[in-house]
Every structure is written in C-alpha cells, then in structure tokens.
Amino acid sequence: MLFSYSLLALEALTFLTLATPSVAGHARLHHFQARHAKTANPKRDQRANGGRRSVMHGRDTSPVAVTLGDLQLLQQESTAFTGWMNSWFASSQSIDRATSAAQLKQELQAYEGWINAWLDSAMNSTVSAPSLPSQVSVTTPAGGASVSLAVPTTIISPIKAKTSATPPTKSSSAAAAQSPANTPSTPDSTSPTGGEFFQAPATSAAASSPSAAAPQPSAPQPVASSPAASPSSAPASQQSSSPPPSSGSYQFNAAASNNVAVYYGQSGATGQVSLSKLCQDSSVDIVVLAFLTTFFGPGGMPSINLGSSCGGQTAKMQAAGATGLMTCPTLSSEIQTCQSAGKKVLLSLGGSIATSAFSSDAQATAFASTLWNLFGGGTGLDAGLRPFGADVSLDGFDVDNEDHSTAHYETFVSALRTQLNSNPSTGKKYYISAAPQCPRPDASIPLAAMQSMDFVFVQFYNNGDCNVGQPGFADSFKAWSQDLAANGAGPKLYIGAPGCSSCAGSGYVAPAQLDGVLQSAMQAGVSNFGGVMLWDGPEALENTDGGGKDYLSTVKAALGS
C-alpha cells in the first residue's frame, strides 16, 4: 500500500512529530490515503541520488509515494519519543538541572538524526529503513532506569470515511474543525478523508502519572462493576429484557429500541470530554472504545491505539515483546465508573487500515481466546499483559473489519461467543457488535456472523444513496432489518450516523431534521430496531444548537426516551 505526499508535506509530518511533545493537549497527525494504484515508484524516482534532507529545510512539493510500513515506523519512533519525554518530564522535577538538560539534549539529537535517516529511507527505495534508536537512560530519585515505552504499530489514520470532502464552514468544536465537512467530492490522493482518525498519545504528563495528562480530566476512583444476568448461547440482546432506565437507577436494556451507542477515543473533542463524563450523560447507553488496530502484532499480541488515554508498558509487556500493547490506568478507572453506572463498554476491533485478516480458522479461534484473556474475564495470560489491568473486564467487542475479506470471520465470532459464555457463574453478560457499511452485502463482515451478534451499527454515512436522509435510506434500512432477522430474532439494528457536521464526509443530519428522519425509521415496522450509533460521543456532546442543546440529547429525545 502506498500513500502519496509532497516532500514538503512529508517534512511537515516529521517536524510535527518532533514538535508534538512540547504541545499541550492532543496534537493530531493525519495521513492522506491515496485512492489510485501506483504503477511507478515515485519514492525511487524522486530520490534516486539519495541526498540528505533536513526536517527543518527544503520546499520540494513534488509527489512521493510512502509505504504503509514506512509510516508505521515513523509512528513507532514518534510514540517511543513521546514516552521518553513523559518519563524525562517526571524525573526532571527531582534531579539536578544539568543532568536533566544533558539527557534531553542527547535524546533530541538522536531523535532528529533518526528522523533525517527515515526521510532518506522513505523517499529513496535504495536506502534501508533505520532501526529504532536506543533511548537515553532517565535518572530518577531511585537511580538510573530504562524508560518503559509503548510502541503501537499502527499509524495515525482516517478510519471509516469513504469519501474526501471540502473543509467545513463550521464545526461542533475547534478540534473537529480539522476533519472534513459533510459535502462529498471526488476522492484524490491529497485530500483527507472524513470521519475517524487515530490520535497521537498525550505528551504533557509523566507516564507514571497518567491522571495528570492535560487536558484529560482527573480520573475518578475505581468502583466495582454491577453484575448482570448470566449469558447463554443466544445473542445477549435476546436473552432477557431488563427494565427500562429510570431517573433514579439506570439499568441497561439490550432489547430496547431507544439506545444510543457512541464511539470514544479518536476525535478532536476527546480532550474536552472524558470517558467518565460521557458515561454520566443520561443519553448514552453503550460506549465503544476505538481501536484495537492490529490483530497479530509484535510478540504475537494485538496492538491498540486508544488515543491519548494510554501510554507506557508493564514489565510483562516488555518481556513478551508486545510493543503494541499499552497500559491505560486512567481509562481503566473510567471504564469502571461507566460500568458502575450501568453503561456498557466495548472495544472496537479493526478500522480501514487495520491489520485484521485471518489466515485460518485456527488463527481466528486463537485470537478470540487472546481477546478474552486480555480484555475480558479470562485468566489464561499474565495479568501484566492486560492494558486495563486484572480488575477490569470489558462488556464485549465490536467487529469493525474493513479489509474487504470475510475469510474465517464466522469462525472468529463463534469462537468469541464461546469465550464470552465460558464463565457464566460470574453473572456478567457480554456483547458482540459489528459496524458494517450500509451497501449490501458488506464486503468485510459476513452476514452469518452478524446474525449471531447482539448489535449491528450500520454506517449509514459516507456511502451515498443509503446515507441517512437520502432517497435510498429507507429501503436500505428495511433490507438490513430483514437480512439480520432472516434466521430468527437476530441482533438489534442501529442507525449509524455522524455526531457533527464535520464528523464524516456525508450523512450528517441537522438537529432540526433529525426527529423526522428517526420517526420515519421507527414507523417503518422494523421490529429489530435498537437505536442510534454516533461517531463519535465527545463530538456529539460538544455539538450544540443555538439553545445549548447537545446532539446526544437531541438524538435520545427523538428516539422517544
């Protein structure tokens, strides 16, 4: 896979990675995905002389094709440097200034030298990619220590949007303004795609003190999760109906038709809206953490990119070579807060450039076991490998495969369901969801697998005629309902939509029209309607009308809650 850049854009990208640790908040990097196959090798043609180019200089705007591997390597080093800066910042508060300054200077020199070597490699096919440099030892009050670094292997990227778009005239938040607007245009190799994107990790706090990260709100104290009814082999949404929510004590009802599911972790508004704040909102029922990006990464373990809430590694992660796993203590505490409030928290698997394919049924089955032991109630792996720790068990998983291959996914979902049902004595109910595109059949998630799930969040956006509000939406919505219920009750069908005008390339419905659109869907005689999914939660909460009413509450009210 190749990605087209100008040399100037490449240098801006690398310079931004160098500058990121000094910028408070959530500095975001995007790559612009090429939409046309490359027959030539611009990387070789542009830099055949192998000349050196500084990250600070040069204004060449000619196109260069950069491989996915090169971009992944850049992200690895950027994240490693971010982790080092976090540790250095913590240690600099308690050691002498001269030592601290010397360590910083040495690391900065090594980092800038590596960036220059990477540029040479990325733009010249005859130059080998540089190895990641060794990190400078950071001195702490307890003595010298090697820095624990998280190195995710997936680059910062748009995820679900399928079309390019013109810049927005107005966005729901300052951060969201960097995303494309909802007016589709012809895709090209230099325009960003709308919708989801990965975020760079937070850089303004020490890895040992994630609750101090700016502007992340203070982490709430962990609380115990409330047990639910024990699962069965049927989809959890069909097992039993819990009472509807009440103002006094919320209780999740998987069988309801007015639920709101939201994604969390990758949008620009994430810095303003913590996970616990989102879960405390009465309009939210399900939160889906985005994303687990690589199924089989370093050390045979998955790689995760959950935005700015994770960073650093445990000794067990390092020993296992699982550099794609990270610790998430702040997020762990907030997940427990969500669960204690009755809200369900799932982990999304995949994305448009994720490594999410299986080579065999055996591999798919093994991955289901890995997920259960890393994020669910399993104990088959060392607790030190669990990103959320031993005390947090997520409520399920969301399948967002977008690699256009359905091979072995039926086996995977079946094996995952078996794992989720393997310990009924705990009384905890687990769920599986999927996020297919609205054109039928979905190219990446087999219908048979979705029919055995609990929720299906169909993306009725960025897909032309089947978008929400378009002429083909009603027929597509009914057809999806029939498909999912063909073998029985099946999963609950959710209308997936953007939470703000700049959250996707197309498909956003303004608040004034939203009630009519949802009422039309609910009156279509679709018995398996479950509610609405929004990309994403923080953006929808920050997206307010003239009267100060946010989009989340507008959606919930339109559903009749």
PDB file of C-alpha atoms in Angstrom, residues 88 291 345:
ATOM      1  CA  TRP A  88      12.004  12.667  31.379  1.00  0.00           C
ATOM      2  CA  PHE A 291      -9.474   0.897  18.384  1.00  0.00           C
ATOM      3  CA  VAL A 345     -18.128  -0.517  27.362  1.00  0.00           C
TER       4      VAL A 345
END
